[in-house]
mmCIF file of C-alpha atoms and ligand atoms in Angstrom:
data_model
loop_
_atom_site.group_PDB
_atom_site.id
_atom_site.type_symbol
_atom_site.label_atom_id
_atom_site.label_comp_id
_atom_site.label_asym_id
_atom_site.label_seq_id
_atom_site.Cartn_x
_atom_site.Cartn_y
_atom_site.Cartn_z
ATOM 1 C CA MET M 1 -16.638 -6.810 23.520
ATOM 2 C CA THR M 2 -13.828 -4.628 21.069
ATOM 3 C CA SER M 3 -15.654 -2.197 18.956
ATOM 4 C CA LEU M 4 -14.298 -0.433 15.796
ATOM 5 C CA PHE M 5 -14.803 2.822 17.827
ATOM 6 C CA ASP M 6 -12.253 1.648 20.583
ATOM 7 C CA PRO M 7 -8.390 3.024 21.044
ATOM 8 C CA VAL M 8 -5.810 0.384 19.504
ATOM 9 C CA THR M 9 -1.594 0.145 20.061
ATOM 10 C CA VAL M 10 -0.213 -0.347 16.358
ATOM 11 C CA GLY M 11 3.679 -0.932 17.507
ATOM 12 C CA ALA M 12 4.120 2.641 18.816
ATOM 13 C CA VAL M 13 2.213 4.386 18.178
ATOM 14 C CA GLU M 14 -1.617 5.023 19.935
ATOM 15 C CA LEU M 15 -4.621 4.874 17.354
ATOM 16 C CA PRO M 16 -8.250 6.393 18.514
ATOM 17 C CA HIS M 17 -10.313 4.111 16.949
ATOM 18 C CA ARG M 18 -10.329 1.409 14.467
ATOM 19 C CA VAL M 19 -11.355 2.519 11.295
ATOM 20 C CA LEU M 20 -8.360 3.541 8.891
ATOM 21 C CA MET M 21 -7.999 4.865 5.430
ATOM 22 C CA ALA M 22 -6.602 2.232 3.142
ATOM 23 C CA PRO M 23 -4.201 2.732 0.753
ATOM 24 C CA LEU M 24 -5.117 4.812 -2.299
ATOM 25 C CA THR M 25 -3.142 5.941 -5.357
ATOM 26 C CA ARG M 26 -4.517 9.349 -6.734
ATOM 27 C CA MET M 27 -1.748 9.523 -9.155
ATOM 28 C CA ARG M 28 -1.944 13.761 -8.750
ATOM 29 C CA ALA M 29 1.850 14.527 -7.783
ATOM 30 C CA SER M 30 3.580 17.422 -9.093
ATOM 31 C CA GLN M 31 6.232 16.916 -12.172
ATOM 32 C CA PRO M 32 8.646 17.115 -13.394
ATOM 33 C CA GLY M 33 10.015 14.972 -9.742
ATOM 34 C CA ASP M 34 7.192 13.303 -8.708
ATOM 35 C CA VAL M 35 6.904 15.193 -6.072
ATOM 36 C CA PRO M 36 3.213 16.045 -3.041
ATOM 37 C CA ASN M 37 1.714 18.821 -3.408
ATOM 38 C CA ASP M 38 -0.467 20.923 -1.480
ATOM 39 C CA LEU M 39 -3.723 18.824 -3.282
ATOM 40 C CA MET M 40 -3.080 15.771 -1.833
ATOM 41 C CA ARG M 41 -2.240 17.799 1.417
ATOM 42 C CA GLU M 42 -6.201 19.468 1.416
ATOM 43 C CA HIS M 43 -6.908 15.252 0.484
ATOM 44 C CA TYR M 44 -4.829 13.846 3.793
ATOM 45 C CA VAL M 45 -6.239 16.988 5.994
ATOM 46 C CA GLN M 46 -9.268 16.203 5.129
ATOM 47 C CA ARG M 47 -8.980 12.573 5.983
ATOM 48 C CA ALA M 48 -7.217 13.436 8.896
ATOM 49 C CA GLY M 49 -10.369 12.095 11.224
ATOM 50 C CA ALA M 50 -8.634 8.400 10.397
ATOM 51 C CA GLY M 51 -7.789 6.418 13.271
ATOM 52 C CA LEU M 52 -4.540 6.263 10.755
ATOM 53 C CA ILE M 53 -3.897 7.530 6.861
ATOM 54 C CA VAL M 54 -2.126 4.853 5.059
ATOM 55 C CA SER M 55 -0.067 7.103 2.361
ATOM 56 C CA GLU M 56 -0.670 6.293 -0.649
ATOM 57 C CA GLY M 57 1.999 3.617 -2.764
ATOM 58 C CA THR M 58 5.387 6.000 -2.627
ATOM 59 C CA GLN M 59 8.006 4.697 -4.810
ATOM 60 C CA ILE M 60 11.364 4.282 -2.870
ATOM 61 C CA SER M 61 13.692 5.211 -6.143
ATOM 62 C CA PRO M 62 12.897 5.916 -9.912
ATOM 63 C CA ASP M 63 13.493 2.648 -10.275
ATOM 64 C CA GLY M 64 10.460 2.105 -7.987
ATOM 65 C CA LYS M 65 7.838 3.952 -10.480
ATOM 66 C CA GLY M 66 4.483 2.213 -12.350
ATOM 67 C CA TYR M 67 2.450 4.721 -13.119
ATOM 68 C CA MET M 68 2.339 8.741 -13.921
ATOM 69 C CA ASP M 69 2.111 11.208 -11.377
ATOM 70 C CA THR M 70 2.519 8.473 -8.131
ATOM 71 C CA PRO M 71 5.415 10.215 -5.829
ATOM 72 C CA GLY M 72 7.917 9.245 -4.532
ATOM 73 C CA ILE M 73 9.861 9.141 -1.373
ATOM 74 C CA HIS M 74 13.979 9.316 -2.810
ATOM 75 C CA SER M 75 14.823 12.962 -2.687
ATOM 76 C CA ALA M 76 15.045 15.601 -1.201
ATOM 77 C CA GLU M 77 12.046 17.652 -2.958
ATOM 78 C CA GLN M 78 10.243 14.818 -2.258
ATOM 79 C CA VAL M 79 10.302 14.798 1.451
ATOM 80 C CA ALA M 80 9.703 18.182 2.172
ATOM 81 C CA GLY M 81 6.811 18.255 0.296
ATOM 82 C CA TRP M 82 5.416 14.691 2.192
ATOM 83 C CA ARG M 83 6.694 16.740 5.214
ATOM 84 C CA ARG M 84 4.552 19.652 5.013
ATOM 85 C CA ILE M 85 1.516 16.783 3.864
ATOM 86 C CA THR M 86 2.385 15.037 7.551
ATOM 87 C CA ASP M 87 2.543 18.688 9.850
ATOM 88 C CA ALA M 88 -0.646 19.925 8.262
ATOM 89 C CA VAL M 89 -2.269 16.069 9.092
ATOM 90 C CA HIS M 90 -1.148 15.757 12.722
ATOM 91 C CA ALA M 91 -1.722 19.611 13.391
ATOM 92 C CA ALA M 92 -5.017 18.614 12.019
ATOM 93 C CA GLY M 93 -5.403 15.559 15.415
ATOM 94 C CA GLY M 94 -4.108 12.151 12.677
ATOM 95 C CA ARG M 95 -2.351 9.821 12.604
ATOM 96 C CA ILE M 96 -0.202 9.181 8.910
ATOM 97 C CA ALA M 97 1.714 6.333 7.375
ATOM 98 C CA ALA M 98 3.306 6.049 4.191
ATOM 99 C CA GLN M 99 3.258 3.278 2.175
ATOM 100 C CA LEU M 100 6.469 2.445 0.918
ATOM 101 C CA TRP M 101 6.487 0.651 -3.453
ATOM 102 C CA HIS M 102 8.220 -0.750 -6.046
ATOM 103 C CA THR M 103 6.242 -1.883 -8.295
ATOM 104 C CA GLY M 104 8.754 -3.599 -10.624
ATOM 105 C CA ARG M 105 7.252 -5.428 -13.698
ATOM 106 C CA VAL M 106 4.167 -3.180 -12.889
ATOM 107 C CA SER M 107 5.634 0.030 -14.740
ATOM 108 C CA HIS M 108 6.446 0.802 -18.203
ATOM 109 C CA GLU M 109 9.848 1.799 -20.218
ATOM 110 C CA SER M 110 8.953 5.522 -20.810
ATOM 111 C CA PHE M 111 9.397 5.737 -17.153
ATOM 112 C CA HIS M 112 12.644 4.735 -17.212
ATOM 113 C CA ASP M 113 15.037 6.513 -19.791
ATOM 114 C CA GLY M 114 13.695 3.848 -22.176
ATOM 115 C CA ARG M 115 15.387 1.233 -20.393
ATOM 116 C CA LEU M 116 13.410 -1.967 -18.915
ATOM 117 C CA PRO M 117 11.639 -2.262 -16.005
ATOM 118 C CA VAL M 118 13.063 -4.453 -13.596
ATOM 119 C CA SER M 119 11.508 -8.064 -11.779
ATOM 120 C CA ALA M 120 11.837 -11.900 -10.094
ATOM 121 C CA SER M 121 12.523 -12.533 -13.522
ATOM 122 C CA ALA M 122 12.189 -11.906 -17.455
ATOM 123 C CA THR M 123 8.265 -13.463 -17.271
ATOM 124 C CA PRO M 124 5.657 -10.481 -19.118
ATOM 125 C CA TYR M 125 2.834 -8.693 -16.768
ATOM 126 C CA ARG M 126 -0.239 -9.666 -19.850
ATOM 127 C CA ASN M 127 -1.531 -6.687 -18.981
ATOM 128 C CA ARG M 128 -1.530 -2.582 -19.093
ATOM 129 C CA THR M 129 -0.305 0.410 -16.708
ATOM 130 C CA THR M 130 -1.149 4.012 -17.239
ATOM 131 C CA VAL M 131 1.619 6.054 -18.563
ATOM 132 C CA ARG M 132 0.740 10.226 -19.855
ATOM 133 C CA GLY M 133 -1.429 10.260 -23.424
ATOM 134 C CA GLU M 134 0.286 12.666 -25.607
ATOM 135 C CA ASP M 135 -3.122 14.746 -25.260
ATOM 136 C CA GLY M 136 -1.393 14.878 -21.158
ATOM 137 C CA ARG M 137 -3.713 12.536 -20.049
ATOM 138 C CA PRO M 138 -3.823 8.605 -18.519
ATOM 139 C CA THR M 139 -3.697 6.666 -21.328
ATOM 140 C CA ARG M 140 -3.095 2.986 -20.479
ATOM 141 C CA VAL M 141 -0.188 1.412 -22.344
ATOM 142 C CA PRO M 142 1.369 -2.567 -22.765
ATOM 143 C CA CYS M 143 3.434 -3.138 -20.084
ATOM 144 C CA PRO M 144 6.774 -4.835 -21.820
ATOM 145 C CA THR M 145 8.824 -8.138 -20.580
ATOM 146 C CA PRO M 146 10.647 -7.125 -17.614
ATOM 147 C CA ARG M 147 14.408 -7.247 -17.270
ATOM 148 C CA ALA M 148 15.346 -9.869 -14.345
ATOM 149 C CA LEU M 149 17.848 -8.297 -11.240
ATOM 150 C CA ALA M 150 20.673 -9.459 -10.663
ATOM 151 C CA THR M 151 22.055 -10.973 -7.689
ATOM 152 C CA GLU M 152 24.572 -8.363 -7.706
ATOM 153 C CA GLU M 153 22.141 -5.412 -7.870
ATOM 154 C CA ILE M 154 19.644 -6.871 -5.191
ATOM 155 C CA PRO M 155 21.452 -5.175 -2.610
ATOM 156 C CA ARG M 156 20.715 -1.683 -3.607
ATOM 157 C CA VAL M 157 17.125 -2.748 -4.040
ATOM 158 C CA VAL M 158 17.294 -3.029 -0.339
ATOM 159 C CA GLU M 159 19.206 -0.429 0.938
ATOM 160 C CA ASP M 160 17.058 1.862 -1.373
ATOM 161 C CA TYR M 161 14.014 0.775 1.028
ATOM 162 C CA ARG M 162 16.072 1.840 4.602
ATOM 163 C CA GLN M 163 17.291 4.902 2.474
ATOM 164 C CA ALA M 164 13.071 5.713 2.021
ATOM 165 C CA THR M 165 12.571 4.322 5.605
ATOM 166 C CA VAL M 166 15.227 7.379 7.062
ATOM 167 C CA ASN M 167 13.216 9.519 4.206
ATOM 168 C CA ALA M 168 9.922 8.830 6.036
ATOM 169 C CA ARG M 169 10.951 9.338 9.219
ATOM 170 C CA ASP M 170 12.522 12.653 8.425
ATOM 171 C CA ALA M 171 9.323 13.662 6.534
ATOM 172 C CA GLY M 172 7.512 12.992 10.313
ATOM 173 C CA PHE M 173 5.478 10.050 9.292
ATOM 174 C CA ASP M 174 4.495 8.134 12.068
ATOM 175 C CA LEU M 175 4.977 4.961 10.379
ATOM 176 C CA VAL M 176 6.018 3.141 7.130
ATOM 177 C CA GLU M 177 3.723 0.179 5.937
ATOM 178 C CA ILE M 178 5.970 -2.605 2.838
ATOM 179 C CA HIS M 179 3.852 -3.224 0.074
ATOM 180 C CA ALA M 180 4.124 -6.106 -0.128
ATOM 181 C CA ALA M 181 0.982 -7.136 -1.980
ATOM 182 C CA HIS M 182 -0.994 -6.720 -5.253
ATOM 183 C CA GLY M 183 1.729 -8.236 -8.046
ATOM 184 C CA TYR M 184 4.149 -5.807 -7.434
ATOM 185 C CA LEU M 185 7.483 -6.196 -7.266
ATOM 186 C CA LEU M 186 8.076 -8.062 -3.825
ATOM 187 C CA HIS M 187 4.961 -10.457 -4.834
ATOM 188 C CA GLN M 188 6.895 -10.544 -8.464
ATOM 189 C CA PHE M 189 9.690 -12.397 -5.740
ATOM 190 C CA LEU M 190 7.463 -14.942 -3.487
ATOM 191 C CA ALA M 191 5.031 -16.094 -6.664
ATOM 192 C CA ALA M 192 6.370 -19.242 -8.181
ATOM 193 C CA ASP M 193 4.877 -17.895 -11.498
ATOM 194 C CA SER M 194 6.656 -14.571 -11.601
ATOM 195 C CA ASN M 195 9.567 -15.497 -9.803
ATOM 196 C CA ARG M 196 12.207 -18.646 -11.777
ATOM 197 C CA ARG M 197 15.157 -16.919 -10.257
ATOM 198 C CA THR M 198 17.719 -19.906 -9.421
ATOM 199 C CA ASP M 199 20.152 -18.136 -6.988
ATOM 200 C CA ALA M 200 19.331 -17.215 -2.974
ATOM 201 C CA TYR M 201 16.317 -15.474 -4.226
ATOM 202 C CA GLY M 202 14.479 -17.966 -6.138
ATOM 203 C CA GLY M 203 13.242 -21.594 -5.513
ATOM 204 C CA PRO M 204 11.389 -23.071 -2.358
ATOM 205 C CA LEU M 205 9.357 -20.556 -0.678
ATOM 206 C CA ALA M 206 11.802 -19.650 1.957
ATOM 207 C CA ARG M 207 14.093 -18.189 -0.623
ATOM 208 C CA ARG M 208 10.835 -16.559 -2.826
ATOM 209 C CA ALA M 209 10.717 -14.445 0.468
ATOM 210 C CA ARG M 210 13.895 -13.850 1.213
ATOM 211 C CA LEU M 211 13.781 -9.942 -0.658
ATOM 212 C CA THR M 212 10.672 -9.796 1.615
ATOM 213 C CA LEU M 213 12.434 -10.557 4.627
ATOM 214 C CA ASP M 214 15.606 -8.789 3.650
ATOM 215 C CA VAL M 215 13.515 -5.717 2.801
ATOM 216 C CA LEU M 216 11.818 -5.556 6.191
ATOM 217 C CA ASP M 217 14.949 -5.787 8.067
ATOM 218 C CA ALA M 218 16.411 -2.991 6.777
ATOM 219 C CA VAL M 219 13.487 -1.134 7.056
ATOM 220 C CA VAL M 220 13.310 -2.290 10.624
ATOM 221 C CA GLU M 221 17.286 -1.414 11.332
ATOM 222 C CA ALA M 222 16.525 2.251 9.994
ATOM 223 C CA TRP M 223 13.847 2.861 12.682
ATOM 224 C CA ASP M 224 12.405 -0.211 14.484
ATOM 225 C CA THR M 225 9.476 -3.029 14.737
ATOM 226 C CA GLY M 226 7.165 -0.702 16.494
ATOM 227 C CA HIS M 227 7.406 2.088 13.519
ATOM 228 C CA VAL M 228 6.799 -1.096 10.868
ATOM 229 C CA GLY M 229 3.868 -3.182 8.979
ATOM 230 C CA VAL M 230 3.445 -5.156 6.289
ATOM 231 C CA ARG M 231 0.689 -5.062 3.901
ATOM 232 C CA ILE M 232 0.008 -8.452 2.260
ATOM 233 C CA SER M 233 -2.635 -9.946 -0.260
ATOM 234 C CA PRO M 234 -1.957 -14.114 -0.052
ATOM 235 C CA ILE M 235 -5.244 -14.657 -1.757
ATOM 236 C CA GLY M 236 -6.470 -13.530 -5.373
ATOM 237 C CA ALA M 237 -5.156 -12.156 -8.624
ATOM 238 C CA PHE M 238 -3.844 -8.743 -8.234
ATOM 239 C CA ASN M 239 -2.395 -6.982 -11.308
ATOM 240 C CA GLY M 240 -2.456 -10.606 -13.618
ATOM 241 C CA LEU M 241 -0.492 -12.140 -10.271
ATOM 242 C CA ASP M 242 -2.493 -14.719 -8.752
ATOM 243 C CA ASP M 243 -0.285 -17.415 -6.829
ATOM 244 C CA PRO M 244 -1.707 -20.666 -6.754
ATOM 245 C CA ASP M 245 0.811 -20.885 -3.236
ATOM 246 C CA GLY M 246 -0.172 -18.017 -1.625
ATOM 247 C CA ALA M 247 -2.140 -19.150 0.831
ATOM 248 C CA ALA M 248 0.931 -20.677 2.206
ATOM 249 C CA ALA M 249 3.190 -17.784 1.815
ATOM 250 C CA GLY M 250 0.535 -15.680 2.864
ATOM 251 C CA LEU M 251 1.394 -18.033 6.577
ATOM 252 C CA HIS M 252 4.731 -18.427 6.179
ATOM 253 C CA LEU M 253 5.796 -14.476 5.443
ATOM 254 C CA ALA M 254 2.999 -13.761 9.444
ATOM 255 C CA ALA M 255 5.049 -15.933 10.911
ATOM 256 C CA ALA M 256 8.331 -14.410 10.470
ATOM 257 C CA PHE M 257 6.657 -10.830 10.846
ATOM 258 C CA ALA M 258 5.436 -12.312 14.072
ATOM 259 C CA GLU M 259 9.347 -13.618 15.332
ATOM 260 C CA ARG M 260 10.488 -9.903 13.950
ATOM 261 C CA GLY M 261 7.860 -8.875 16.222
ATOM 262 C CA ILE M 262 6.843 -5.656 13.545
ATOM 263 C CA ALA M 263 3.667 -2.726 14.692
ATOM 264 C CA PHE M 264 1.110 -4.607 12.365
ATOM 265 C CA LEU M 265 0.072 -6.844 9.469
ATOM 266 C CA HIS M 266 -2.281 -5.443 7.049
ATOM 267 C CA LEU M 267 -4.266 -8.223 5.173
ATOM 268 C CA SER M 268 -5.816 -6.835 1.402
ATOM 269 C CA GLU M 269 -8.867 -9.303 0.590
ATOM 270 C CA PRO M 270 -9.584 -10.388 -3.040
ATOM 271 C CA ASP M 271 -13.273 -9.836 -3.243
ATOM 272 C CA TRP M 272 -13.396 -6.363 -3.766
ATOM 273 C CA ALA M 273 -11.245 -7.326 -7.051
ATOM 274 C CA GLY M 274 -13.442 -10.009 -8.100
ATOM 275 C CA GLY M 275 -11.772 -12.114 -6.339
ATOM 276 C CA PRO M 276 -13.123 -14.871 -3.676
ATOM 277 C CA GLN M 277 -14.137 -14.119 -0.406
ATOM 278 C CA LEU M 278 -11.553 -14.856 2.518
ATOM 279 C CA ASP M 279 -12.309 -17.639 4.686
ATOM 280 C CA ASP M 280 -12.491 -17.267 8.413
ATOM 281 C CA SER M 281 -10.132 -20.513 8.469
ATOM 282 C CA TYR M 282 -8.053 -18.872 6.555
ATOM 283 C CA ARG M 283 -7.968 -15.588 9.351
ATOM 284 C CA GLU M 284 -7.419 -18.107 12.227
ATOM 285 C CA ALA M 285 -4.466 -19.438 10.286
ATOM 286 C CA LEU M 286 -2.784 -16.174 10.078
ATOM 287 C CA ARG M 287 -4.031 -14.744 13.593
ATOM 288 C CA ALA M 288 -2.653 -17.820 15.100
ATOM 289 C CA GLU M 289 0.446 -17.484 13.122
ATOM 290 C CA PHE M 290 0.590 -13.527 14.466
ATOM 291 C CA PRO M 291 -0.821 -12.753 17.582
ATOM 292 C CA GLY M 292 -0.324 -8.903 16.666
ATOM 293 C CA VAL M 293 -2.383 -6.275 15.083
ATOM 294 C CA ILE M 294 -3.694 -7.367 11.743
ATOM 295 C CA ILE M 295 -6.076 -4.638 9.596
ATOM 296 C CA GLY M 296 -7.692 -6.297 7.553
ATOM 297 C CA ALA M 297 -9.527 -4.501 4.069
ATOM 298 C CA GLY M 298 -11.225 -5.199 1.183
ATOM 299 C CA ASN M 299 -14.708 -4.865 1.311
ATOM 300 C CA TYR M 300 -15.324 -3.735 4.963
ATOM 301 C CA ASP M 301 -18.315 -2.038 5.950
ATOM 302 C CA VAL M 302 -19.575 -1.502 10.028
ATOM 303 C CA ALA M 303 -20.663 -5.305 10.247
ATOM 304 C CA LYS M 304 -17.675 -7.278 8.424
ATOM 305 C CA ALA M 305 -15.099 -5.388 10.895
ATOM 306 C CA GLU M 306 -17.614 -5.480 13.586
ATOM 307 C CA ARG M 307 -17.752 -9.510 13.656
ATOM 308 C CA LEU M 308 -14.324 -10.205 12.933
ATOM 309 C CA LEU M 309 -13.025 -7.566 15.523
ATOM 310 C CA ALA M 310 -15.339 -9.934 17.912
ATOM 311 C CA ALA M 311 -13.938 -12.873 16.696
ATOM 312 C CA GLY M 312 -10.409 -11.551 17.164
ATOM 313 C CA LEU M 313 -9.655 -11.829 13.578
ATOM 314 C CA ILE M 314 -8.399 -8.174 12.827
ATOM 315 C CA ASP M 315 -7.827 -5.600 15.427
ATOM 316 C CA ALA M 316 -8.866 -2.374 12.857
ATOM 317 C CA ALA M 317 -10.489 -1.611 9.537
ATOM 318 C CA ALA M 318 -9.571 0.028 6.571
ATOM 319 C CA PHE M 319 -11.593 1.530 4.351
ATOM 320 C CA GLY M 320 -10.667 2.368 0.554
ATOM 321 C CA ARG M 321 -13.155 3.331 -1.343
ATOM 322 C CA PRO M 322 -15.589 4.845 1.045
ATOM 323 C CA PHE M 323 -13.111 6.841 2.809
ATOM 324 C CA ILE M 324 -12.122 8.844 -1.273
ATOM 325 C CA ALA M 325 -16.124 9.518 -1.159
ATOM 326 C CA ASN M 326 -16.305 9.938 2.284
ATOM 327 C CA PRO M 327 -13.247 12.574 3.718
ATOM 328 C CA ASP M 328 -15.475 11.574 7.696
ATOM 329 C CA LEU M 329 -15.744 8.556 6.620
ATOM 330 C CA PRO M 330 -15.083 7.882 10.595
ATOM 331 C CA ALA M 331 -17.753 9.744 12.178
ATOM 332 C CA ARG M 332 -20.463 8.828 9.587
ATOM 333 C CA LEU M 333 -20.130 4.965 10.675
ATOM 334 C CA ALA M 334 -19.788 6.224 13.789
ATOM 335 C CA VAL M 335 -23.768 7.300 13.651
ATOM 336 C CA GLY M 336 -24.698 4.981 10.267
ATOM 337 C CA ALA M 337 -25.146 8.169 8.679
ATOM 338 C CA PRO M 338 -25.482 7.667 4.556
ATOM 339 C CA LEU M 339 -22.385 7.338 2.479
ATOM 340 C CA ASN M 340 -21.848 9.428 -0.509
ATOM 341 C CA GLU M 341 -20.778 7.347 -3.495
ATOM 342 C CA PRO M 342 -17.208 7.313 -4.857
ATOM 343 C CA ASP M 343 -16.575 8.560 -8.629
ATOM 344 C CA LEU M 344 -14.865 5.858 -10.481
ATOM 345 C CA ALA M 345 -14.062 8.453 -13.311
ATOM 346 C CA SER M 346 -11.987 10.128 -11.251
ATOM 347 C CA PHE M 347 -9.675 8.105 -9.050
ATOM 348 C CA TYR M 348 -6.516 8.355 -11.174
ATOM 349 C CA GLY M 349 -5.444 11.109 -12.302
ATOM 350 C CA GLY M 350 -6.511 14.733 -12.871
ATOM 351 C CA GLY M 351 -7.070 17.623 -10.083
ATOM 352 C CA ALA M 352 -9.098 18.607 -6.969
ATOM 353 C CA ALA M 353 -12.785 16.818 -9.263
ATOM 354 C CA GLY M 354 -13.482 14.035 -6.916
ATOM 355 C CA TYR M 355 -10.433 14.453 -5.741
ATOM 356 C CA THR M 356 -10.854 16.900 -2.400
ATOM 357 C CA ASP M 357 -14.672 18.178 -3.532
ATOM 358 C CA TYR M 358 -16.708 15.307 -1.454
ATOM 359 C CA PRO M 359 -18.927 17.564 0.807
ATOM 360 C CA THR M 360 -18.667 15.697 4.993
ATOM 361 C CA LEU M 361 -22.253 14.938 6.285
ATOM 362 C CA ALA M 362 -22.042 18.425 8.250
ATOM 363 C CA ALA M 363 -21.682 20.352 5.163
ATOM 364 C CA VAL M 364 -24.373 18.374 3.080
ATOM 365 C CA ARG M 365 -26.575 19.129 6.541
HETATM 366 C C1 FNR E 1 -6.388 1.167 -3.834
HETATM 367 N N1 FNR E 1 -5.928 0.136 -3.424
HETATM 368 C C2 FNR E 1 -4.152 0.281 -3.110
HETATM 369 N N2 FNR E 1 -3.726 -0.920 -2.218
HETATM 370 C C3 FNR E 1 -2.108 -0.761 -1.999
HETATM 371 O O1 FNR E 1 -1.679 -1.476 -1.249
HETATM 372 N N3 FNR E 1 -1.390 0.587 -2.460
HETATM 373 C C4 FNR E 1 -2.059 1.457 -3.364
HETATM 374 O O2 FNR E 1 -1.663 2.832 -3.611
HETATM 375 C C5 FNR E 1 -3.599 1.706 -3.664
HETATM 376 N N4 FNR E 1 -4.377 2.467 -4.770
HETATM 377 C C6 FNR E 1 -5.602 1.856 -4.347
HETATM 378 C C7 FNR E 1 -6.548 3.087 -4.885
HETATM 379 C C8 FNR E 1 -7.706 3.186 -5.602
HETATM 380 C C9 FNR E 1 -8.506 3.797 -6.274
HETATM 381 C C10 FNR E 1 -8.420 2.042 -5.554
HETATM 382 C C11 FNR E 1 -9.549 1.411 -5.567
HETATM 383 C C12 FNR E 1 -7.685 0.578 -4.367
HETATM 384 C C13 FNR E 1 -6.011 -0.827 -2.582
HETATM 385 C C14 FNR E 1 -6.954 0.118 -1.758
HETATM 386 O O3 FNR E 1 -6.397 -0.018 -0.240
HETATM 387 C C15 FNR E 1 -7.999 -0.920 -1.198
HETATM 388 O O4 FNR E 1 -7.310 -2.247 -0.303
HETATM 389 C C16 FNR E 1 -9.384 -1.420 -1.816
HETATM 390 O O5 FNR E 1 -9.650 -0.518 -2.310
HETATM 391 C C17 FNR E 1 -10.809 -2.539 -1.537
HETATM 392 O O6 FNR E 1 -10.992 -1.176 0.032
HETATM 393 P P1 FNR E 1 -12.498 -0.555 0.012
HETATM 394 O O7 FNR E 1 -12.497 0.130 -1.280
HETATM 395 O O8 FNR E 1 -13.389 -2.332 -0.550
HETATM 396 O O9 FNR E 1 -12.557 -0.780 0.967
#
């Protein structure tokens, strides 16, 4: 029977085991320029024992930024910063994917020289994002009603994803993951509630899904199917988006991913964020559409991961908060060692505290 500690092939990349690090925004990039830095390198190197690290969400363009101090992958300085991180992760024996991100309406005009953030439609996200306050510390502010992208602007967004993929490759990443989950730009196009468009990118599901698939095709063209995966969150409320058609949208995308033969589908499950438990009938439906590698994430522990692996419903599990607090998580899970508890107050923004100072088991002993 397959175990979490068996190797697995994800597209063009061989992973030594199936305990993966989920993408985790930590808002510690250097300013000006949203540049990956030495502190981030230390954080990722400490976690190089993951079967695969998926990087924090990384904006594909200045327009794609939605939170303070998140890193980008659109400037030469950012690519050089990431190169120092991927080299160090590889030297430590690890593998790392870049998560390609455009936050769409989950953003603020202060990131865009006073211009409104863009989305599928001018439908507001009635919630807040994080900017730098006057005291320099993270402050929560309401998101403005966004501006709808004009049809003529969409090729530019697709091109930004393509260029970001070229940049990720140049930066030494092993794979890219397109972030199509959690209420960000691609999800805003997918969900009817946030997409009221009447052009070829709005209306029935196939048209709402088109931007995600146009982006996927451009990203595959820039690299190849063996180096590309997509993260989706079909069920549950994330960042103000709770798509009543989400289940169908997830299956539609999974079928399109299978047709293209991409490296993996990363399923973000909603229960950790207050949503419902995903039931096995949905997992089975997703598996029927997508025979490739499925990564499950959201409130996983060894028991949940092993059960779903044995049932053939996932191929690997990604851990978020446990990896924040336990740099040596796979080693701890392998022996059933106790886990450090994550400190929520240091999740977003700040320095080394709560970021690179969690002890390994060896250090504790
Ligand atoms: C996240 N998550 C997340 N997801 C994503 O796709 N891109 C991201 O940048 C982030 N950032 C992020 C930051 C922090 C601090 C948390 C806690 C979560 C979601 C994450 O990848 C994962 O799906 C959840 O944390 C659920 O998994 P766990 O924590 O229950 O293992």
